[in-house]
mmCIF file of C-alpha atoms in Angstrom:
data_model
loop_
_atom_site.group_PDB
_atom_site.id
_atom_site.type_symbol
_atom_site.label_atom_id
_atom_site.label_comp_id
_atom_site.label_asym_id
_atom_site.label_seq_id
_atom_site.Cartn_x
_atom_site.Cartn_y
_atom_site.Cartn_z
ATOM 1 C CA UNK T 1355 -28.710 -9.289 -53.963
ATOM 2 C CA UNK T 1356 -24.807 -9.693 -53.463
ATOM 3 C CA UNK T 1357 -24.416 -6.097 -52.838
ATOM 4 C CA UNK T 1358 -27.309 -6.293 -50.130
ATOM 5 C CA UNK T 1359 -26.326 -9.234 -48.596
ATOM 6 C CA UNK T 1360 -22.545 -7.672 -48.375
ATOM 7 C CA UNK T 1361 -24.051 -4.902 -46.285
ATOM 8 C CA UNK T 1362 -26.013 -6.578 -43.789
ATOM 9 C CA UNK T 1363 -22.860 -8.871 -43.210
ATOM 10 C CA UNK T 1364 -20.806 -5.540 -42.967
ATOM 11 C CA UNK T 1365 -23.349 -4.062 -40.987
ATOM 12 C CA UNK T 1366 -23.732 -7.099 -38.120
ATOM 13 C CA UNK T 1367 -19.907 -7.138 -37.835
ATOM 14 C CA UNK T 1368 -19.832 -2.531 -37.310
ATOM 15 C CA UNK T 1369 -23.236 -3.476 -34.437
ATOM 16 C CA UNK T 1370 -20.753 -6.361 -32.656
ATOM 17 C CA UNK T 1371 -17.330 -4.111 -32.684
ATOM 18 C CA UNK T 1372 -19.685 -1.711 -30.558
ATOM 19 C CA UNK T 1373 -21.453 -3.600 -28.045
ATOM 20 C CA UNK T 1374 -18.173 -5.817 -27.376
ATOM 21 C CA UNK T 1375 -15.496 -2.443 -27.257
ATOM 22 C CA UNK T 1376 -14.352 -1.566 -23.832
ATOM 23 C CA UNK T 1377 -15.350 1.985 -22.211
ATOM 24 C CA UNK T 1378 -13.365 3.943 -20.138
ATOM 25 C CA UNK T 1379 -14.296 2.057 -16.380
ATOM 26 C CA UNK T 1380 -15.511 -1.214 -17.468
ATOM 27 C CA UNK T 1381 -13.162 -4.059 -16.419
ATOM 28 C CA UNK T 1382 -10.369 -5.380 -18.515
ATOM 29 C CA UNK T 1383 -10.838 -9.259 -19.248
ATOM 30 C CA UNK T 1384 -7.344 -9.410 -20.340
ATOM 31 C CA UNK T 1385 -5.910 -8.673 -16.469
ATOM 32 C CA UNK T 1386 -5.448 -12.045 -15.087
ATOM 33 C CA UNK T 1387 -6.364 -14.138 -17.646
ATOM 34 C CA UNK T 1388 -6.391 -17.069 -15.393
ATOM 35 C CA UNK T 1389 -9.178 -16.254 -13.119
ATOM 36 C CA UNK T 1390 -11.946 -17.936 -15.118
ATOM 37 C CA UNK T 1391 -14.293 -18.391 -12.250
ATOM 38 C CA UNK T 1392 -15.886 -21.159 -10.754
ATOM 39 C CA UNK T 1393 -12.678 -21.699 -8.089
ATOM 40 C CA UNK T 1394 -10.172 -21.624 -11.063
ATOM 41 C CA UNK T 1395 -7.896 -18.532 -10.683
ATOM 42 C CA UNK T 1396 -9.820 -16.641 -8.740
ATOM 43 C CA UNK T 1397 -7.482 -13.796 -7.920
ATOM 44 C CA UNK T 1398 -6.918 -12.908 -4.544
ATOM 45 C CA UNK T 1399 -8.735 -15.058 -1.372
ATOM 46 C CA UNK T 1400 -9.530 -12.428 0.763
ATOM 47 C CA UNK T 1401 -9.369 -8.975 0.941
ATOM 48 C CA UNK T 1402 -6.258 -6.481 -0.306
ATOM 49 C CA UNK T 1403 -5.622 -3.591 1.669
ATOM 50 C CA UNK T 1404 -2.651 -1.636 -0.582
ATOM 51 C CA UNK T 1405 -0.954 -2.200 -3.848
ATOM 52 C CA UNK T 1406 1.588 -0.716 -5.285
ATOM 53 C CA UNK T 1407 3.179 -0.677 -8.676
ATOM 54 C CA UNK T 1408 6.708 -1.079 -9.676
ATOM 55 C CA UNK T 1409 9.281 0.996 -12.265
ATOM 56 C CA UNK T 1410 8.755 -2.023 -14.520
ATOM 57 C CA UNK T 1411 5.129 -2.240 -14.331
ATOM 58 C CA UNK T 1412 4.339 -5.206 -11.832
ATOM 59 C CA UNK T 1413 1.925 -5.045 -9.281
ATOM 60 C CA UNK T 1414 2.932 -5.701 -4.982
ATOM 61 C CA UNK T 1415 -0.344 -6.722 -3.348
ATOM 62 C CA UNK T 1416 -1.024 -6.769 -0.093
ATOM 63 C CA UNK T 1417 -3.922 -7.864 2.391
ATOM 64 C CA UNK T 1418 -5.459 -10.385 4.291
ATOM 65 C CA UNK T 1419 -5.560 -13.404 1.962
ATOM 66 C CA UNK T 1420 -4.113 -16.707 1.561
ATOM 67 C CA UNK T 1421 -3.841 -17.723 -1.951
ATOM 68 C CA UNK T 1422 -3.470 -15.784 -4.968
ATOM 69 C CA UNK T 1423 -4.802 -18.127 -8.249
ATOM 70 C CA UNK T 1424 -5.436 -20.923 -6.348
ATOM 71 C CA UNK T 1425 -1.450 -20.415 -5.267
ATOM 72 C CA UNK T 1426 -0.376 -20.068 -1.801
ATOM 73 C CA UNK T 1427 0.270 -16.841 -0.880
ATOM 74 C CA UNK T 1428 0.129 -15.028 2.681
ATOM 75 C CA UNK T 1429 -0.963 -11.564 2.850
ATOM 76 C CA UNK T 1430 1.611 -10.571 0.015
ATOM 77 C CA UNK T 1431 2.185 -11.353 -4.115
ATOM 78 C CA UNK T 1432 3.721 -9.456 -6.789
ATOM 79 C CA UNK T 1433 1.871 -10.094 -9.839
ATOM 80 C CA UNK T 1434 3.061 -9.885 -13.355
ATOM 81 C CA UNK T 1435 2.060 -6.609 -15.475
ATOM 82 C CA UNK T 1436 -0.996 -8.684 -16.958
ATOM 83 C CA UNK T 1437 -2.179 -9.461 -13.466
ATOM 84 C CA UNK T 1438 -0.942 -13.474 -12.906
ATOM 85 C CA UNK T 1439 1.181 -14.449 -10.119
ATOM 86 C CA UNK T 1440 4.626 -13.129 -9.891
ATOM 87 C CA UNK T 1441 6.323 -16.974 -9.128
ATOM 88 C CA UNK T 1442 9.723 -15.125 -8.974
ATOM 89 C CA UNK T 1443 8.659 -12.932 -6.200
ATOM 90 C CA UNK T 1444 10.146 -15.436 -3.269
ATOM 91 C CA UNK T 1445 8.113 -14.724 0.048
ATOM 92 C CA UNK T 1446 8.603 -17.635 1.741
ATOM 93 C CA UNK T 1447 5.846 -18.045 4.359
ATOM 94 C CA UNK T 1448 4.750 -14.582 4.016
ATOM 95 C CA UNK T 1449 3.538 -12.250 6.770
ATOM 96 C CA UNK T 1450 1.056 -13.249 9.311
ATOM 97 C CA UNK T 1451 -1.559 -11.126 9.526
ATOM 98 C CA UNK T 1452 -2.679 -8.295 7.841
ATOM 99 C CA UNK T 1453 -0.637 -6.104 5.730
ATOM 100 C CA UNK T 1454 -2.329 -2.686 5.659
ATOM 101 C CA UNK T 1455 0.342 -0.416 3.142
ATOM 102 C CA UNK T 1456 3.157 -0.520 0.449
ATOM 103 C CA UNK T 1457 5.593 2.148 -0.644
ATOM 104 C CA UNK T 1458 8.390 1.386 -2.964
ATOM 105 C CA UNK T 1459 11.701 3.110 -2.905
ATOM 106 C CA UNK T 1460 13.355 4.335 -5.754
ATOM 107 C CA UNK T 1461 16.270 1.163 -5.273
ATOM 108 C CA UNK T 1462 13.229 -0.979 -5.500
ATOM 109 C CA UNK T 1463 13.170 -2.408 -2.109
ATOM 110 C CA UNK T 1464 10.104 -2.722 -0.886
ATOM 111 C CA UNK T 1465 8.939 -1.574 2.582
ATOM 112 C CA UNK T 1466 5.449 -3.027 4.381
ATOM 113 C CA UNK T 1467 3.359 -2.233 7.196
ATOM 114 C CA UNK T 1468 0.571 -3.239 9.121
ATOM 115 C CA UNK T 1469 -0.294 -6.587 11.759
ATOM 116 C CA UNK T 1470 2.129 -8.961 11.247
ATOM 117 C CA UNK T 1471 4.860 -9.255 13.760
ATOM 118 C CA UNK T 1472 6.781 -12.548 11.551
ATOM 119 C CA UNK T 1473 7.640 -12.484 7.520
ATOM 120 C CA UNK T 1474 8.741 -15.895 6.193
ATOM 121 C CA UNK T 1475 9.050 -17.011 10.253
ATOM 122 C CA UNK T 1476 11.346 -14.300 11.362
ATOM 123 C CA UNK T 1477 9.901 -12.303 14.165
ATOM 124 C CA UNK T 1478 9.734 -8.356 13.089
ATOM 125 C CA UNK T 1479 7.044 -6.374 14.383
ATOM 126 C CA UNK T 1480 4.396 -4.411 12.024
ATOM 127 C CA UNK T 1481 7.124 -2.750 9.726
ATOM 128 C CA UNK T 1482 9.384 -4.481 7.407
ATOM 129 C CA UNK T 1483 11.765 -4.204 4.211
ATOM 130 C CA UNK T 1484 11.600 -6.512 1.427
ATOM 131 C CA UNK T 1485 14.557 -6.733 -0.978
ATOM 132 C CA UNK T 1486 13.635 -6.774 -4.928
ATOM 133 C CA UNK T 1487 13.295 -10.948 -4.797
ATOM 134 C CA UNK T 1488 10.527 -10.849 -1.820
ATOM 135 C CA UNK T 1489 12.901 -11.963 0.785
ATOM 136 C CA UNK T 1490 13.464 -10.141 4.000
ATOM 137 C CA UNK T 1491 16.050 -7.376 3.868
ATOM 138 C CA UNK T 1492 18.034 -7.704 7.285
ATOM 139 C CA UNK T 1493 19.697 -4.382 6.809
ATOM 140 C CA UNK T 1494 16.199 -2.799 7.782
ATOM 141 C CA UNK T 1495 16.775 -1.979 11.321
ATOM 142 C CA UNK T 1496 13.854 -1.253 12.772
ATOM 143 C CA UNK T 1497 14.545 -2.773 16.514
ATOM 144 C CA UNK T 1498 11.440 -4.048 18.495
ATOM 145 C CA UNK T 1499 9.240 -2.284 16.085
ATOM 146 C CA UNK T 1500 5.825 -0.397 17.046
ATOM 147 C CA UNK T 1501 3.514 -1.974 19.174
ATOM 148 C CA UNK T 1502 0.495 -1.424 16.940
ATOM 149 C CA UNK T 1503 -0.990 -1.304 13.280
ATOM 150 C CA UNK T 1504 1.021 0.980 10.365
ATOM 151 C CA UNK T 1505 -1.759 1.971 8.369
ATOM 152 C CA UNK T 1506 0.435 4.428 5.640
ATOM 153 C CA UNK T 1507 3.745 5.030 4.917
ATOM 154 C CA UNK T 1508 5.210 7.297 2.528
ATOM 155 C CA UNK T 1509 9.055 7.919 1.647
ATOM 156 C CA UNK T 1510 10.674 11.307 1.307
ATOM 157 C CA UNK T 1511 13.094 12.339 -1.849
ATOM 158 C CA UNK T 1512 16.322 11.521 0.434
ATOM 159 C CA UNK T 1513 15.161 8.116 1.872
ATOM 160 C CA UNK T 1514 13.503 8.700 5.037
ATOM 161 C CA UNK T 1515 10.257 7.255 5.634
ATOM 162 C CA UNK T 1516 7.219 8.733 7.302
ATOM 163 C CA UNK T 1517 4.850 6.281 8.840
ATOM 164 C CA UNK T 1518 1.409 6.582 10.499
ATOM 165 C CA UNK T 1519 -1.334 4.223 12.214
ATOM 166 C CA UNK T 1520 -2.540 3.552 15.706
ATOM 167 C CA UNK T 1521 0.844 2.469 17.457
ATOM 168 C CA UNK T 1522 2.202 4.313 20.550
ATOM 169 C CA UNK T 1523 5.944 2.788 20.614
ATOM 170 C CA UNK T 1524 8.480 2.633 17.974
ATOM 171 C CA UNK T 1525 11.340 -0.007 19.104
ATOM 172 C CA UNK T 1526 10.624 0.907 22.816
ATOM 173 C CA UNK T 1527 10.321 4.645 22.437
ATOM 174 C CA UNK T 1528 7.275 6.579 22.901
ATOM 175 C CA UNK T 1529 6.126 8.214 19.511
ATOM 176 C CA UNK T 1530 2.220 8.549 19.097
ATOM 177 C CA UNK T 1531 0.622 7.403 15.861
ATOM 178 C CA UNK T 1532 3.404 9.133 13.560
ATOM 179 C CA UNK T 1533 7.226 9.007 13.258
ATOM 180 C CA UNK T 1534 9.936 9.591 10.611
ATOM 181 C CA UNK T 1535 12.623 6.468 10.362
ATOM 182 C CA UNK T 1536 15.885 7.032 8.461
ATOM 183 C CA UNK T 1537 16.949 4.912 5.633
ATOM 184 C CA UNK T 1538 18.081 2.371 7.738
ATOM 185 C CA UNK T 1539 15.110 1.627 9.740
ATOM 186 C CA UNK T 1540 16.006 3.294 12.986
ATOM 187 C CA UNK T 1541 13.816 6.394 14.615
ATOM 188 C CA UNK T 1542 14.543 9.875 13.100
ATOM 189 C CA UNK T 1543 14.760 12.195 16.690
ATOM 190 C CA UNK T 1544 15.070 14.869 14.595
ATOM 191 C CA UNK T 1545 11.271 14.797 13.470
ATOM 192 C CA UNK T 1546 9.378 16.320 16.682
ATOM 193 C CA UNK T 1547 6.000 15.792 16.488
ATOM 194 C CA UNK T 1548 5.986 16.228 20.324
ATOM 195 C CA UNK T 1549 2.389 14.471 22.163
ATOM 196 C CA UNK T 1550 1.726 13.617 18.352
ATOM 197 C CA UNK T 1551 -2.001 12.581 18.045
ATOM 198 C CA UNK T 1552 -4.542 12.149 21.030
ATOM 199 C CA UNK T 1553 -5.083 8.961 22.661
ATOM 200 C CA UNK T 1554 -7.463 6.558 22.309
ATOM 201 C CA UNK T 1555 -9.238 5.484 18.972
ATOM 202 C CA UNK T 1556 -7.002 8.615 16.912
ATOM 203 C CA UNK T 1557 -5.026 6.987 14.186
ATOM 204 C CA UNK T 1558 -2.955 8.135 11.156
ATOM 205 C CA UNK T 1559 -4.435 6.580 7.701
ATOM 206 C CA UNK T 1560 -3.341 8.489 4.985
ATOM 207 C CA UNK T 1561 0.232 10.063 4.237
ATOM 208 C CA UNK T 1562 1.151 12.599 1.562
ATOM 209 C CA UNK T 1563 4.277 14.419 0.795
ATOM 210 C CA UNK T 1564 4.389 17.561 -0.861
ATOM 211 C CA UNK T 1565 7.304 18.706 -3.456
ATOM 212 C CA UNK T 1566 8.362 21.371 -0.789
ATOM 213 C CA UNK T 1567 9.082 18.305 1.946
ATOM 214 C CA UNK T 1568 5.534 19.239 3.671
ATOM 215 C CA UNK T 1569 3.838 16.237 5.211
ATOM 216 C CA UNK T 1570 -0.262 15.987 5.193
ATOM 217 C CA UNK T 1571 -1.236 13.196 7.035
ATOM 218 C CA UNK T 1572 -5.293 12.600 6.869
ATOM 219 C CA UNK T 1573 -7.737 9.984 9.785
ATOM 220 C CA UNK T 1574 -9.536 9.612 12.920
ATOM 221 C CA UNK T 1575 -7.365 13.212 14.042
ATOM 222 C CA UNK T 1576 -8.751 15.011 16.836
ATOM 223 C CA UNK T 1577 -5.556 16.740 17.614
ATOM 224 C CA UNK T 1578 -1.898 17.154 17.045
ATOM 225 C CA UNK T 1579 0.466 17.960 19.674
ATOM 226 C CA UNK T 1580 -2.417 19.505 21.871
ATOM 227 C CA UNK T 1581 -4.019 21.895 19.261
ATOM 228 C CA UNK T 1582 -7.051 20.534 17.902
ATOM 229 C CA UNK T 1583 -7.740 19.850 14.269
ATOM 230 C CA UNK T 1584 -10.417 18.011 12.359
ATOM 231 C CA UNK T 1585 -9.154 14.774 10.483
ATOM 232 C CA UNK T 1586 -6.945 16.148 8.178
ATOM 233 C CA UNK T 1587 -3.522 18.263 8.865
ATOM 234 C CA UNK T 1588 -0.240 19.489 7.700
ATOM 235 C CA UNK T 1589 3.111 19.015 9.102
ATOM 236 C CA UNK T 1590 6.385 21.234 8.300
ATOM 237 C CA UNK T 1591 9.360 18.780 7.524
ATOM 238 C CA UNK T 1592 10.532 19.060 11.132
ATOM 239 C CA UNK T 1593 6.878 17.220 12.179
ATOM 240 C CA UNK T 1594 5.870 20.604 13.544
ATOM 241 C CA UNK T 1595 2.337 21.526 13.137
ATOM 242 C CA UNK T 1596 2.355 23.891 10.131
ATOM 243 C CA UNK T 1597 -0.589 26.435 11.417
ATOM 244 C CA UNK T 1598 -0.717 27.863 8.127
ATOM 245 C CA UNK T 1599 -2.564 24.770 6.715
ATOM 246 C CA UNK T 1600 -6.163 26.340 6.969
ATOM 247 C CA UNK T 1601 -9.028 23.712 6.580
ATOM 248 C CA UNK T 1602 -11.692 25.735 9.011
ATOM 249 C CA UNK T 1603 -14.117 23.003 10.549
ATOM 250 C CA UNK T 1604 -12.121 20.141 8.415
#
């Protein structure tokens, strides 16, 4: 009877390791422990655009919410590697409106785009460099900014940064929905993408960079620099077209 009784028990505890384990996909309970439902935790208020993840693990969110946990944040949070609010991660009043993309350089700064024209009250418009602690790195001289959304950005092996959306100005000069910025924040003349994307509703979304320096840049793309293409396109490092980038129809 013992010996039957020791089996069932066995048995029932083999049937509940099995229905309880995790499979690949499913969600893990143990990110963000505090968001128990019912208006406690929570997670994010609203919706988040881009995240990105840092050399030591913790997440950068960012988006168009307000509070983060019941905490407020605007639009921006770093969260700790099992998924709670970051309170180190000093943003002040945050951005504005809307951030849309995140890349992290390899220093750790962190560099933003997307609505806002203000972080933590000062005025800086669409594109912006956080240092490490979440405040606003000065140093990142980006002028009058672009007079519309940054959708992507994406930084190259020696520090430049490539970013894309639906603007038409970068700090007062006309550069259509693409442009290289050096390190320091200012406009990169040396990257000719000439009449860059066609007017109207074409915008940059997406922003790769190959190993070789090549730039693929994929959205609403009806053309670049007067040759027409079909969404999705490579540039040579100089923001030339590179013709040899074959996708047919697209």
């Amino acid at each position: 009877m013992k010996t039957k009784l020791l089996f069932f028990i066995l048995l029932l505890a083999a049937f509940n390791v099995k229905v309880t384990a995790q499979n690949a996909g499913d969600n893990d309970p143990t990110f963000n422990p505090n968001d128990i439902g019912f208006g406690f935790g929570d997670g994010a208020s609203g919706d988040v655009n881009a995240t990105a993840i840092q050399s030591d693990g913790k997440i950068i969110i960012g988006g168009w919410f307000t509070k983060y946990n019941s905490t407020n944040h605007l639009n921006i949070a770093r969260l700790n590697i099992d998924g709670t609010l970051d309170t180190t991660f000093n943003i002040g009043s945050g951005a504005n409106s809307p951030i849309n993309t995140i890349a992290i350089q390899s220093d750790g700064k962190i560099i933003i785009g997307g609505l806002f024209w203000e972080y933590n009250g000062t005025s800086i418009n669409r594109i912006a460099r956080l240092n490490t602690d979440g405040s606003l790195d000065t140093t990142f001289n980006v002028g009058t900014g672009v007079n519309n959304s940054v959708q992507s950005i994406a930084i190259q092996t020696d520090g430049k940064i490539i970013i894309g959306g639906k603007f038409t100005l970068f700090n007062g000069v006309s550069i259509n929905k693409i442009a290289r910025l050096n390190a320091n924040g200012t406009l990169d003349t040396s990257f000719n993408v000439g009449t860059g994307l066609g007017t109207g509703s074409d915008e940059v979304i997406s922003t790769a960079i190959q190993t070789d320096g090549k730039i693929i840049i994929g959205g609403n793309i009806w053309n670049y620099n007067g040759t027409p293409t079909n969404h999705i396109v490579r540039l040579n490092p100089n923001g030339s077209l590179d013709a040899s980038f074959n996708v047919g129809t697209g």
